[in-house]
PDB file of C-alpha atoms and ligand atoms in Angstrom:
ATOM      1  CA  MET F   1       0.000   0.000   0.000  1.00 88.00           C
ATOM      2  CA  THR F   2       1.331   3.442  -0.829  1.00 95.00           C
ATOM      3  CA  GLU F   3       0.913   6.707   1.055  1.00 97.00           C
ATOM      4  CA  ARG F   4       1.093  10.297  -0.117  1.00 97.00           C
ATOM      5  CA  ALA F   5       3.467  12.877   1.385  1.00 96.00           C
ATOM      6  CA  GLN F   6       5.576  15.910   0.579  1.00 96.00           C
ATOM      7  CA  ILE F   7       9.371  15.898   0.429  1.00 96.00           C
ATOM      8  CA  VAL F   8      10.777  18.244   3.038  1.00 95.00           C
ATOM      9  CA  LYS F   9      14.408  17.662   2.254  1.00 93.00           C
ATOM     10  CA  ALA F  10      16.375  16.100  -0.608  1.00 91.00           C
ATOM     11  CA  TYR F  11      20.026  15.337  -0.034  1.00 88.00           C
ATOM     12  CA  ALA F  12      22.566  12.990  -1.610  1.00 85.00           C
ATOM     13  CA  GLY F  13      20.040  10.421  -2.816  1.00 88.00           C
ATOM     14  CA  TYR F  14      17.971  10.498   0.379  1.00 93.00           C
ATOM     15  CA  TYR F  15      14.570  12.125   0.680  1.00 95.00           C
ATOM     16  CA  ASP F  16      12.899  13.094   3.912  1.00 96.00           C
ATOM     17  CA  LEU F  17       9.094  13.102   3.897  1.00 96.00           C
ATOM     18  CA  ARG F  18       6.715  14.561   6.406  1.00 93.00           C
ATOM     19  CA  TRP F  19       3.965  12.014   7.048  1.00 94.00           C
ATOM     20  CA  GLN F  20       1.607  11.745  10.042  1.00 92.00           C
ATOM     21  CA  ASN F  21       3.804  14.041  12.107  1.00 88.00           C
ATOM     22  CA  GLN F  22       6.872  11.900  11.541  1.00 92.00           C
ATOM     23  CA  THR F  23       9.883  12.236   9.302  1.00 94.00           C
ATOM     24  CA  ILE F  24      10.342   9.270   6.969  1.00 97.00           C
ATOM     25  CA  THR F  25      13.671   8.885   5.215  1.00 97.00           C
ATOM     26  CA  CYS F  26      13.348   7.382   1.737  1.00 96.00           C
ATOM     27  CA  ARG F  27      15.335   6.261  -1.236  1.00 94.00           C
ATOM     28  CA  ALA F  28      13.795   6.361  -4.689  1.00 93.00           C
ATOM     29  CA  ARG F  29      12.752   3.180  -6.465  1.00 90.00           C
ATOM     30  CA  GLY F  30      15.608   2.373  -8.831  1.00 82.00           C
ATOM     31  CA  ASN F  31      13.728   2.718 -12.105  1.00 78.00           C
ATOM     32  CA  LEU F  32      11.729   5.781 -11.049  1.00 80.00           C
ATOM     33  CA  SER F  33      11.481   8.471 -13.709  1.00 71.00           C
ATOM     34  CA  VAL F  34      10.090  11.907 -13.155  1.00 70.00           C
ATOM     35  CA  LYS F  35       8.502  14.113 -15.740  1.00 67.00           C
ATOM     36  CA  LYS F  36      10.339  17.391 -16.094  1.00 64.00           C
ATOM     37  CA  GLY F  37       8.872  19.625 -18.745  1.00 61.00           C
ATOM     38  CA  THR F  38       8.298  17.202 -21.609  1.00 60.00           C
ATOM     39  CA  HIS F  39      11.084  14.822 -20.628  1.00 61.00           C
ATOM     40  CA  TYR F  40      11.273  12.008 -18.141  1.00 60.00           C
ATOM     41  CA  GLN F  41      14.393  12.075 -16.045  1.00 66.00           C
ATOM     42  CA  LYS F  42      15.666   9.471 -13.676  1.00 63.00           C
ATOM     43  CA  ASN F  43      15.487  10.230  -9.966  1.00 65.00           C
ATOM     44  CA  GLU F  44      15.046  13.986 -10.236  1.00 82.00           C
ATOM     45  CA  ILE F  45      13.099  14.536  -7.068  1.00 90.00           C
ATOM     46  CA  TYR F  46      13.105  17.815  -5.200  1.00 91.00           C
ATOM     47  CA  THR F  47      12.149  19.406  -1.937  1.00 93.00           C
ATOM     48  CA  GLY F  48       8.466  20.314  -2.226  1.00 95.00           C
ATOM     49  CA  ASP F  49       7.565  17.378  -4.488  1.00 94.00           C
ATOM     50  CA  TRP F  50       4.452  15.367  -3.625  1.00 95.00           C
ATOM     51  CA  VAL F  51       5.147  11.649  -3.867  1.00 96.00           C
ATOM     52  CA  GLU F  52       3.652   8.221  -3.291  1.00 96.00           C
ATOM     53  CA  PHE F  53       5.801   5.992  -1.117  1.00 97.00           C
ATOM     54  CA  SER F  54       5.774   2.612   0.614  1.00 97.00           C
ATOM     55  CA  LEU F  55       6.903   2.210   4.185  1.00 97.00           C
ATOM     56  CA  THR F  56       9.645  -0.389   4.555  1.00 96.00           C
ATOM     57  CA  GLN F  57      10.466   0.142   8.218  1.00 93.00           C
ATOM     58  CA  ALA F  58       9.128   2.396  10.964  1.00 92.00           C
ATOM     59  CA  ASN F  59      10.849   5.540   9.682  1.00 94.00           C
ATOM     60  CA  GLN F  60      12.040   4.430   6.261  1.00 97.00           C
ATOM     61  CA  GLY F  61      10.457   4.006   2.896  1.00 97.00           C
ATOM     62  CA  VAL F  62      10.760   3.881  -0.868  1.00 96.00           C
ATOM     63  CA  ILE F  63       9.414   6.525  -3.226  1.00 95.00           C
ATOM     64  CA  GLU F  64       7.248   4.886  -5.885  1.00 94.00           C
ATOM     65  CA  SER F  65       6.150   7.875  -7.941  1.00 91.00           C
ATOM     66  CA  VAL F  66       6.260  11.672  -8.107  1.00 92.00           C
ATOM     67  CA  GLU F  67       3.200  13.805  -8.863  1.00 93.00           C
ATOM     68  CA  PRO F  68       3.304  16.450 -11.605  1.00 90.00           C
ATOM     69  CA  ARG F  69       4.712  19.766 -10.341  1.00 89.00           C
ATOM     70  CA  LYS F  70       2.876  23.052 -10.233  1.00 88.00           C
ATOM     71  CA  ASN F  71       6.202  24.882 -10.674  1.00 86.00           C
ATOM     72  CA  PHE F  72       9.899  24.470 -10.069  1.00 83.00           C
ATOM     73  CA  LEU F  73      12.703  26.852  -9.190  1.00 82.00           C
ATOM     74  CA  GLU F  74      15.772  25.459 -10.901  1.00 77.00           C
ATOM     75  CA  ASP F  75      18.178  27.666  -8.977  1.00 75.00           C
ATOM     76  CA  ILE F  76      17.289  26.374  -5.545  1.00 79.00           C
ATOM     77  CA  ARG F  77      15.916  22.970  -6.640  1.00 83.00           C
ATOM     78  CA  VAL F  78      12.527  23.376  -5.012  1.00 88.00           C
ATOM     79  CA  ALA F  79       9.125  22.378  -6.443  1.00 91.00           C
ATOM     80  CA  ASN F  80       5.517  23.441  -5.820  1.00 93.00           C
ATOM     81  CA  ILE F  81       6.090  26.894  -4.383  1.00 93.00           C
ATOM     82  CA  ASP F  82       3.174  29.250  -3.718  1.00 95.00           C
ATOM     83  CA  GLN F  83       5.101  32.468  -3.162  1.00 95.00           C
ATOM     84  CA  VAL F  84       8.470  34.070  -2.528  1.00 93.00           C
ATOM     85  CA  LEU F  85       9.102  36.285   0.474  1.00 95.00           C
ATOM     86  CA  LEU F  86      11.986  38.631  -0.228  1.00 94.00           C
ATOM     87  CA  LEU F  87      13.394  39.750   3.093  1.00 95.00           C
ATOM     88  CA  LEU F  88      15.452  42.939   2.993  1.00 95.00           C
ATOM     89  CA  ALA F  89      16.851  44.779   5.992  1.00 96.00           C
ATOM     90  CA  ILE F  90      16.214  48.518   6.046  1.00 97.00           C
ATOM     91  CA  LYS F  91      19.787  48.807   7.307  1.00 96.00           C
ATOM     92  CA  ASN F  92      22.660  46.510   8.419  1.00 95.00           C
ATOM     93  CA  PRO F  93      23.108  45.578   5.599  1.00 94.00           C
ATOM     94  CA  ASP F  94      21.978  48.622   3.601  1.00 94.00           C
ATOM     95  CA  LEU F  95      18.711  48.334   1.733  1.00 95.00           C
ATOM     96  CA  SER F  96      19.556  47.331  -1.845  1.00 92.00           C
ATOM     97  CA  PHE F  97      17.261  48.841  -4.463  1.00 94.00           C
ATOM     98  CA  ARG F  98      19.141  46.908  -7.109  1.00 92.00           C
ATOM     99  CA  LEU F  99      18.311  43.602  -5.481  1.00 91.00           C
ATOM    100  CA  LEU F 100      14.691  44.617  -5.036  1.00 94.00           C
ATOM    101  CA  ASN F 101      14.482  45.501  -8.723  1.00 95.00           C
ATOM    102  CA  GLU F 102      16.162  42.246  -9.717  1.00 91.00           C
ATOM    103  CA  TYR F 103      13.632  40.214  -7.759  1.00 88.00           C
ATOM    104  CA  LEU F 104      10.759  42.135  -9.283  1.00 92.00           C
ATOM    105  CA  VAL F 105      12.069  41.198 -12.719  1.00 91.00           C
ATOM    106  CA  LEU F 106      12.905  37.629 -11.776  1.00 85.00           C
ATOM    107  CA  MET F 107       9.446  36.996 -10.359  1.00 85.00           C
ATOM    108  CA  ARG F 108       7.752  38.328 -13.471  1.00 85.00           C
ATOM    109  CA  SER F 109       9.684  35.773 -15.483  1.00 79.00           C
ATOM    110  CA  VAL F 110       8.234  32.847 -13.452  1.00 78.00           C
ATOM    111  CA  PRO F 111       4.510  32.482 -14.187  1.00 77.00           C
ATOM    112  CA  ASP F 112       2.086  32.602 -11.261  1.00 82.00           C
ATOM    113  CA  LEU F 113       4.630  32.997  -8.509  1.00 88.00           C
ATOM    114  CA  PRO F 114       3.652  35.952  -6.318  1.00 93.00           C
ATOM    115  CA  LEU F 115       6.289  38.014  -4.545  1.00 94.00           C
ATOM    116  CA  LEU F 116       5.883  39.465  -1.061  1.00 97.00           C
ATOM    117  CA  VAL F 117       8.475  41.882   0.336  1.00 98.00           C
ATOM    118  CA  GLY F 118       9.400  42.111   4.010  1.00 98.00           C
ATOM    119  CA  PHE F 119      11.348  45.139   5.185  1.00 98.00           C
ATOM    120  CA  ASN F 120      13.071  43.825   8.276  1.00 98.00           C
ATOM    121  CA  LYS F 121      14.834  45.448  11.252  1.00 98.00           C
ATOM    122  CA  ILE F 122      12.416  48.357  11.621  1.00 98.00           C
ATOM    123  CA  ASP F 123      13.336  48.328  15.312  1.00 98.00           C
ATOM    124  CA  LEU F 124      16.618  49.974  14.233  1.00 97.00           C
ATOM    125  CA  GLY F 125      14.819  53.047  12.889  1.00 96.00           C
ATOM    126  CA  LEU F 126      14.889  54.385   9.348  1.00 93.00           C
ATOM    127  CA  GLU F 127      17.765  56.198   7.710  1.00 90.00           C
ATOM    128  CA  PRO F 128      16.632  59.739   6.810  1.00 92.00           C
ATOM    129  CA  ASP F 129      17.210  59.093   3.076  1.00 91.00           C
ATOM    130  CA  ILE F 130      14.762  56.159   2.942  1.00 93.00           C
ATOM    131  CA  ASP F 131      11.053  56.895   2.649  1.00 96.00           C
ATOM    132  CA  LEU F 132       9.632  53.472   3.465  1.00 97.00           C
ATOM    133  CA  ASP F 133       5.983  54.553   3.134  1.00 97.00           C
ATOM    134  CA  GLN F 134       6.685  55.832  -0.358  1.00 96.00           C
ATOM    135  CA  LEU F 135       8.568  52.683  -1.288  1.00 97.00           C
ATOM    136  CA  GLN F 136       5.709  50.486  -0.060  1.00 98.00           C
ATOM    137  CA  SER F 137       3.233  52.575  -1.985  1.00 96.00           C
ATOM    138  CA  ASP F 138       5.408  52.269  -5.148  1.00 95.00           C
ATOM    139  CA  LEU F 139       5.313  48.494  -4.713  1.00 97.00           C
ATOM    140  CA  LYS F 140       1.596  48.446  -4.103  1.00 96.00           C
ATOM    141  CA  LYS F 141       1.067  50.178  -7.457  1.00 92.00           C
ATOM    142  CA  ILE F 142       2.676  47.199  -9.180  1.00 93.00           C
ATOM    143  CA  ASN F 143       0.657  44.762  -7.043  1.00 93.00           C
ATOM    144  CA  ILE F 144       3.479  43.726  -4.748  1.00 96.00           C
ATOM    145  CA  PRO F 145       2.402  43.546  -1.106  1.00 97.00           C
ATOM    146  CA  SER F 146       5.003  44.536   1.457  1.00 98.00           C
ATOM    147  CA  LEU F 147       5.326  44.713   5.230  1.00 98.00           C
ATOM    148  CA  ALA F 148       7.641  46.498   7.624  1.00 98.00           C
ATOM    149  CA  LEU F 149       8.621  44.182  10.452  1.00 98.00           C
ATOM    150  CA  SER F 150      11.207  43.151  12.963  1.00 98.00           C
ATOM    151  CA  ALA F 151      12.151  39.501  13.193  1.00 97.00           C
ATOM    152  CA  LYS F 152      14.120  40.251  16.323  1.00 97.00           C
ATOM    153  CA  THR F 153      11.464  42.106  18.357  1.00 98.00           C
ATOM    154  CA  LYS F 154       8.647  40.241  16.526  1.00 98.00           C
ATOM    155  CA  GLN F 155       7.051  43.561  15.636  1.00 98.00           C
ATOM    156  CA  ASN F 156       4.327  43.156  12.975  1.00 98.00           C
ATOM    157  CA  LEU F 157       4.743  39.393  12.649  1.00 98.00           C
ATOM    158  CA  GLU F 158       1.006  39.066  13.271  1.00 97.00           C
ATOM    159  CA  ALA F 159       0.487  41.015  10.033  1.00 98.00           C
ATOM    160  CA  LEU F 160       2.831  38.703   8.158  1.00 98.00           C
ATOM    161  CA  GLU F 161       1.232  35.503   9.394  1.00 97.00           C
ATOM    162  CA  PRO F 162      -1.968  35.594   7.283  1.00 97.00           C
ATOM    163  CA  TYR F 163       0.187  35.848   4.164  1.00 97.00           C
ATOM    164  CA  LEU F 164       1.960  32.622   5.126  1.00 98.00           C
ATOM    165  CA  VAL F 165      -0.830  30.334   6.324  1.00 97.00           C
ATOM    166  CA  ASN F 166      -1.625  27.379   4.019  1.00 96.00           C
ATOM    167  CA  LYS F 167       1.083  28.306   1.546  1.00 96.00           C
ATOM    168  CA  VAL F 168       4.576  27.157   0.738  1.00 95.00           C
ATOM    169  CA  THR F 169       6.816  30.202   0.957  1.00 96.00           C
ATOM    170  CA  VAL F 170      10.430  30.473  -0.127  1.00 93.00           C
ATOM    171  CA  ILE F 171      12.271  33.014   2.001  1.00 93.00           C
ATOM    172  CA  SER F 172      14.990  34.746   0.095  1.00 89.00           C
ATOM    173  CA  GLY F 173      17.210  37.767   0.510  1.00 89.00           C
ATOM    174  CA  PRO F 174      20.792  38.836   1.102  1.00 87.00           C
ATOM    175  CA  SER F 175      22.923  37.397   3.864  1.00 87.00           C
ATOM    176  CA  GLY F 176      22.307  39.176   7.151  1.00 91.00           C
ATOM    177  CA  SER F 177      18.819  40.404   6.279  1.00 93.00           C
ATOM    178  CA  GLY F 178      17.323  38.266   9.076  1.00 94.00           C
ATOM    179  CA  LYS F 179      16.039  35.142   7.287  1.00 92.00           C
ATOM    180  CA  SER F 180      17.240  32.692   9.957  1.00 91.00           C
ATOM    181  CA  THR F 181      15.859  34.890  12.705  1.00 94.00           C
ATOM    182  CA  LEU F 182      12.465  35.040  10.989  1.00 95.00           C
ATOM    183  CA  ILE F 183      12.399  31.291  10.375  1.00 94.00           C
ATOM    184  CA  ASN F 184      13.237  30.788  14.012  1.00 93.00           C
ATOM    185  CA  ASP F 185      10.263  32.973  15.005  1.00 94.00           C
ATOM    186  CA  PHE F 186       7.940  30.482  13.321  1.00 94.00           C
ATOM    187  CA  PHE F 187      10.008  27.323  13.835  1.00 91.00           C
ATOM    188  CA  PRO F 188      11.863  27.552  17.126  1.00 86.00           C
ATOM    189  CA  ASN F 189      13.102  23.936  16.905  1.00 72.00           C
ATOM    190  CA  THR F 190      14.622  24.031  13.448  1.00 65.00           C
ATOM    191  CA  LEU F 191      18.241  23.616  14.444  1.00 53.00           C
ATOM    192  CA  GLN F 192      17.422  20.581  16.484  1.00 41.00           C
ATOM    193  CA  ASN F 193      15.606  18.957  13.540  1.00 45.00           C
ATOM    194  CA  THR F 194      18.545  19.448  11.228  1.00 43.00           C
ATOM    195  CA  GLN F 195      20.775  17.756  13.764  1.00 41.00           C
ATOM    196  CA  GLU F 196      18.461  14.739  14.047  1.00 45.00           C
ATOM    197  CA  VAL F 197      18.551  14.176  10.301  1.00 44.00           C
ATOM    198  CA  SER F 198      22.336  14.238  10.170  1.00 45.00           C
ATOM    199  CA  GLU F 199      22.577  11.676  12.919  1.00 48.00           C
ATOM    200  CA  LYS F 200      20.095   9.381  11.235  1.00 46.00           C
ATOM    201  CA  ILE F 201      22.124   9.021   8.060  1.00 47.00           C
ATOM    202  CA  GLY F 202      25.255   8.648  10.146  1.00 48.00           C
ATOM    203  CA  ARG F 203      27.253  11.458   8.678  1.00 46.00           C
ATOM    204  CA  GLY F 204      27.751  13.547  11.769  1.00 43.00           C
ATOM    205  CA  LYS F 205      27.211  17.266  11.570  1.00 44.00           C
ATOM    206  CA  GLN F 206      26.380  18.507   8.128  1.00 42.00           C
ATOM    207  CA  THR F 207      28.325  21.339   6.634  1.00 39.00           C
ATOM    208  CA  THR F 208      26.492  21.617   3.328  1.00 45.00           C
ATOM    209  CA  ARG F 209      23.140  23.336   3.410  1.00 59.00           C
ATOM    210  CA  PHE F 210      20.103  21.972   1.614  1.00 74.00           C
ATOM    211  CA  SER F 211      16.786  23.512   0.793  1.00 82.00           C
ATOM    212  CA  GLN F 212      14.530  22.350   3.573  1.00 88.00           C
ATOM    213  CA  LEU F 213      10.766  22.613   3.837  1.00 93.00           C
ATOM    214  CA  LEU F 214       9.528  23.420   7.335  1.00 93.00           C
ATOM    215  CA  ILE F 215       5.873  22.815   8.136  1.00 91.00           C
ATOM    216  CA  ASN F 216       4.252  24.039  11.362  1.00 89.00           C
ATOM    217  CA  PRO F 217       0.884  23.109  12.907  1.00 86.00           C
ATOM    218  CA  SER F 218      -0.779  26.375  11.864  1.00 88.00           C
ATOM    219  CA  GLY F 219      -0.160  25.515   8.203  1.00 91.00           C
ATOM    220  CA  ILE F 220       2.848  27.730   7.586  1.00 95.00           C
ATOM    221  CA  SER F 221       5.401  26.102   5.286  1.00 95.00           C
ATOM    222  CA  LEU F 222       8.679  27.890   4.843  1.00 95.00           C
ATOM    223  CA  ILE F 223      11.600  26.880   2.722  1.00 90.00           C
ATOM    224  CA  ASP F 224      14.908  27.506   4.308  1.00 78.00           C
ATOM    225  CA  THR F 225      17.166  27.785   1.310  1.00 73.00           C
ATOM    226  CA  PRO F 226      20.804  28.611   0.801  1.00 65.00           C
ATOM    227  CA  GLY F 227      19.400  31.268  -1.505  1.00 58.00           C
ATOM    228  CA  PHE F 228      19.523  32.183  -5.128  1.00 60.00           C
ATOM    229  CA  SER F 229      23.222  32.208  -5.954  1.00 52.00           C
ATOM    230  CA  SER F 230      22.754  35.253  -8.113  1.00 54.00           C
ATOM    231  CA  VAL F 231      19.850  36.730  -9.921  1.00 57.00           C
ATOM    232  CA  ASP F 232      20.987  35.970 -13.438  1.00 61.00           C
ATOM    233  CA  LEU F 233      18.766  37.818 -15.862  1.00 67.00           C
ATOM    234  CA  LYS F 234      18.681  36.062 -19.208  1.00 75.00           C
ATOM    235  CA  ILE F 235      16.612  38.793 -20.793  1.00 87.00           C
ATOM    236  CA  SER F 236      17.261  40.651 -24.039  1.00 91.00           C
ATOM    237  CA  LYS F 237      16.896  44.356 -24.835  1.00 93.00           C
ATOM    238  CA  LYS F 238      13.934  43.456 -27.004  1.00 91.00           C
ATOM    239  CA  ASN F 239      11.641  42.307 -24.196  1.00 90.00           C
ATOM    240  CA  TRP F 240      13.087  44.306 -21.300  1.00 94.00           C
ATOM    241  CA  LEU F 241      10.274  46.865 -21.283  1.00 95.00           C
ATOM    242  CA  SER F 242       7.679  44.139 -20.711  1.00 92.00           C
ATOM    243  CA  PHE F 243       9.080  43.628 -17.199  1.00 93.00           C
ATOM    244  CA  PHE F 244       8.017  47.144 -16.205  1.00 94.00           C
ATOM    245  CA  PRO F 245       4.216  47.202 -16.257  1.00 90.00           C
ATOM    246  CA  GLU F 246       4.067  50.661 -14.710  1.00 92.00           C
ATOM    247  CA  LEU F 247       5.994  52.136 -17.666  1.00 93.00           C
ATOM    248  CA  THR F 248       3.869  50.500 -20.331  1.00 89.00           C
ATOM    249  CA  GLU F 249       0.554  51.158 -18.620  1.00 90.00           C
ATOM    250  CA  LEU F 250       1.141  54.876 -18.176  1.00 92.00           C
ATOM    251  CA  PRO F 251      -1.607  56.876 -19.907  1.00 92.00           C
ATOM    252  CA  GLY F 252      -0.821  59.297 -22.729  1.00 93.00           C
ATOM    253  CA  SER F 253       1.718  58.817 -25.496  1.00 94.00           C
ATOM    254  CA  CYS F 254       5.315  59.528 -26.314  1.00 97.00           C
ATOM    255  CA  GLN F 255       6.392  61.429 -29.439  1.00 97.00           C
ATOM    256  CA  PHE F 256       7.615  58.179 -30.997  1.00 97.00           C
ATOM    257  CA  ARG F 257       5.245  55.243 -31.130  1.00 94.00           C
ATOM    258  CA  ASP F 258       8.104  52.779 -30.578  1.00 93.00           C
ATOM    259  CA  CYS F 259       9.649  54.898 -27.814  1.00 96.00           C
ATOM    260  CA  LEU F 260      11.769  52.819 -25.420  1.00 96.00           C
ATOM    261  CA  HIS F 261      11.782  55.685 -22.920  1.00 98.00           C
ATOM    262  CA  LEU F 262      15.556  55.959 -22.950  1.00 97.00           C
ATOM    263  CA  LYS F 263      17.005  59.004 -24.736  1.00 96.00           C
ATOM    264  CA  GLU F 264      14.061  59.819 -26.973  1.00 97.00           C
ATOM    265  CA  PRO F 265      12.665  63.371 -26.808  1.00 97.00           C
ATOM    266  CA  ARG F 266       9.148  64.132 -25.506  1.00 97.00           C
ATOM    267  CA  CYS F 267       8.773  60.912 -23.603  1.00 98.00           C
ATOM    268  CA  LYS F 268       5.787  60.498 -21.282  1.00 97.00           C
ATOM    269  CA  VAL F 269       7.730  58.125 -19.045  1.00 98.00           C
ATOM    270  CA  LYS F 270      10.593  60.529 -18.426  1.00 97.00           C
ATOM    271  CA  GLN F 271       8.038  63.256 -17.847  1.00 97.00           C
ATOM    272  CA  ALA F 272       6.235  61.105 -15.288  1.00 97.00           C
ATOM    273  CA  VAL F 273       9.511  60.423 -13.462  1.00 97.00           C
ATOM    274  CA  ASN F 274      10.253  64.151 -13.333  1.00 97.00           C
ATOM    275  CA  ASP F 275       6.713  64.800 -12.065  1.00 96.00           C
ATOM    276  CA  LEU F 276       7.258  62.151  -9.330  1.00 93.00           C
ATOM    277  CA  ILE F 277       4.395  60.046 -10.712  1.00 93.00           C
ATOM    278  CA  LEU F 278       6.746  57.154 -11.460  1.00 95.00           C
ATOM    279  CA  PRO F 279       9.389  56.080  -8.944  1.00 96.00           C
ATOM    280  CA  ARG F 280      12.937  56.996  -9.936  1.00 96.00           C
ATOM    281  CA  TRP F 281      14.377  53.838  -8.349  1.00 97.00           C
ATOM    282  CA  ARG F 282      12.467  51.791 -10.909  1.00 97.00           C
ATOM    283  CA  TYR F 283      13.159  53.985 -13.932  1.00 97.00           C
ATOM    284  CA  ASP F 284      16.891  54.369 -13.242  1.00 97.00           C
ATOM    285  CA  TYR F 285      17.233  50.604 -12.950  1.00 96.00           C
ATOM    286  CA  TYR F 286      15.321  50.163 -16.214  1.00 97.00           C
ATOM    287  CA  VAL F 287      17.695  52.499 -18.066  1.00 97.00           C
ATOM    288  CA  GLU F 288      20.956  51.338 -16.472  1.00 96.00           C
ATOM    289  CA  THR F 289      20.239  47.637 -16.961  1.00 94.00           C
ATOM    290  CA  TYR F 290      19.000  48.078 -20.525  1.00 95.00           C
ATOM    291  CA  GLU F 291      22.533  49.021 -21.556  1.00 93.00           C
ATOM    292  CA  THR F 292      23.924  45.775 -20.174  1.00 92.00           C
ATOM    293  CA  LEU F 293      21.461  43.423 -21.934  1.00 92.00           C
ATOM    294  CA  LYS F 294      22.028  41.533 -25.173  1.00 88.00           C
ATOM    295  CA  GLU F 295      20.207  42.607 -28.334  1.00 86.00           C
ATOM    296  CA  PHE F 296      18.340  39.310 -28.697  1.00 74.00           C
TER     297      PHE F 296
HETATM  298  P1  GDP Q   1      20.304  35.768   7.533  1.00 86.95           P
HETATM  299  O1  GDP Q   1      21.721  35.765   7.045  1.00 86.95           O
HETATM  300  O2  GDP Q   1      19.400  36.425   6.535  1.00 86.95           O
HETATM  301  O3  GDP Q   1      19.807  34.421   7.951  1.00 86.95           O
HETATM  302  O4  GDP Q   1      20.253  36.724   8.810  1.00 86.95           O
HETATM  303  P2  GDP Q   1      20.204  36.378  10.374  1.00 86.95           P
HETATM  304  O5  GDP Q   1      18.851  35.930  10.778  1.00 86.95           O
HETATM  305  O6  GDP Q   1      21.349  35.484  10.696  1.00 86.95           O
HETATM  306  O7  GDP Q   1      20.426  37.799  11.010  1.00 86.95           O
HETATM  307  C1  GDP Q   1      21.631  38.540  10.835  1.00 86.95           C
HETATM  308  C2  GDP Q   1      21.822  39.453  12.030  1.00 86.95           C
HETATM  309  O8  GDP Q   1      20.764  40.404  12.082  1.00 86.95           O
HETATM  310  C3  GDP Q   1      21.784  38.697  13.362  1.00 86.95           C
HETATM  311  O9  GDP Q   1      22.737  39.293  14.221  1.00 86.95           O
HETATM  312  C4  GDP Q   1      20.374  38.949  13.861  1.00 86.95           C
HETATM  313  O10 GDP Q   1      20.284  38.919  15.251  1.00 86.95           O
HETATM  314  C5  GDP Q   1      20.096  40.340  13.324  1.00 86.95           C
HETATM  315  N1  GDP Q   1      18.657  40.578  13.100  1.00 86.95           N
HETATM  316  C6  GDP Q   1      17.776  39.779  12.459  1.00 86.95           C
HETATM  317  N2  GDP Q   1      16.549  40.336  12.450  1.00 86.95           N
HETATM  318  C7  GDP Q   1      16.652  41.516  13.097  1.00 86.95           C
HETATM  319  C8  GDP Q   1      15.732  42.561  13.409  1.00 86.95           C
HETATM  320  O11 GDP Q   1      14.537  42.522  13.107  1.00 86.95           O
HETATM  321  N3  GDP Q   1      16.233  43.637  14.084  1.00 86.95           N
HETATM  322  C9  GDP Q   1      17.548  43.726  14.450  1.00 86.95           C
HETATM  323  N4  GDP Q   1      17.938  44.814  15.104  1.00 86.95           N
HETATM  324  N5  GDP Q   1      18.439  42.753  14.160  1.00 86.95           N
HETATM  325  C10 GDP Q   1      18.009  41.669  13.505  1.00 86.95           C
HETATM  326 ZN1   ZN Q   2       8.847  57.263 -24.050  1.00 86.95          ZN
END
């Protein structure tokens, strides 16, 4: 008889499943093939995959089949994600507008994967040159929800919680932004769990980090991931503008019908930036990055 469960951790040919409040460590059936795009590939099973498995011993089993995936993030090898939470500190380290822009582009290139932005460390107080209300309102205009919070003092976590319940959320962001602290707020026993797993496979303390799915009783599932190595934008000049809905949806018209809103005269976009209708942090990134992209 087979059972159904979700992979919470995939590492070196082992797969941990969460099933009836226990962790089951599995291997994959030798001839198991998994559909990836239009191809079947042998033993490509990832954290977040839903599988059918057979129990062989109390805490061990064999994966018999893998269900089709809703989506898959190649970079971090995680499947079936509902949303990405980008956690940025407002300071220590400095708030990176570049990174924020890169994520906004990256997320538009993955279909149906909503982005939520957390501005962490608000307990430290804002730098005078950052207008967080304005920034949040800029994001809201492009349908990106955001929250100001403190993982350390737990300020505003109650506002974050409803966004996380009954969803699988990948937490991402630069080193030092507070991801581990936030995960610890929701999963105080995480470190202990990691230790248990290492002991079970008899390899002592692990040094490599794996993407791990954490599930708590209130239905919050977070993926603790080593993070996107880099946001590598494989986008050409030709379709760059399509990643900036607020530029294309601006009413009115430019002098040139095919205006790219770069150096062209009488451009409604540049006018809107000067009139503070469009945020400069978005437009400047659009222009600067355009120069670095390939033609096709
Ligand atoms: P990670 O690299 O993203 O996992 O970041 P950590 O969770 O390890 O946090 C980096 C440092 O920032 C640690 O010293 C944390 O204690 C601190 N930190 C995390 N969240 C907050 C916060 O909300 N406020 C303040 N003041 N410090 C924080
Ligand atoms: Zn224009």
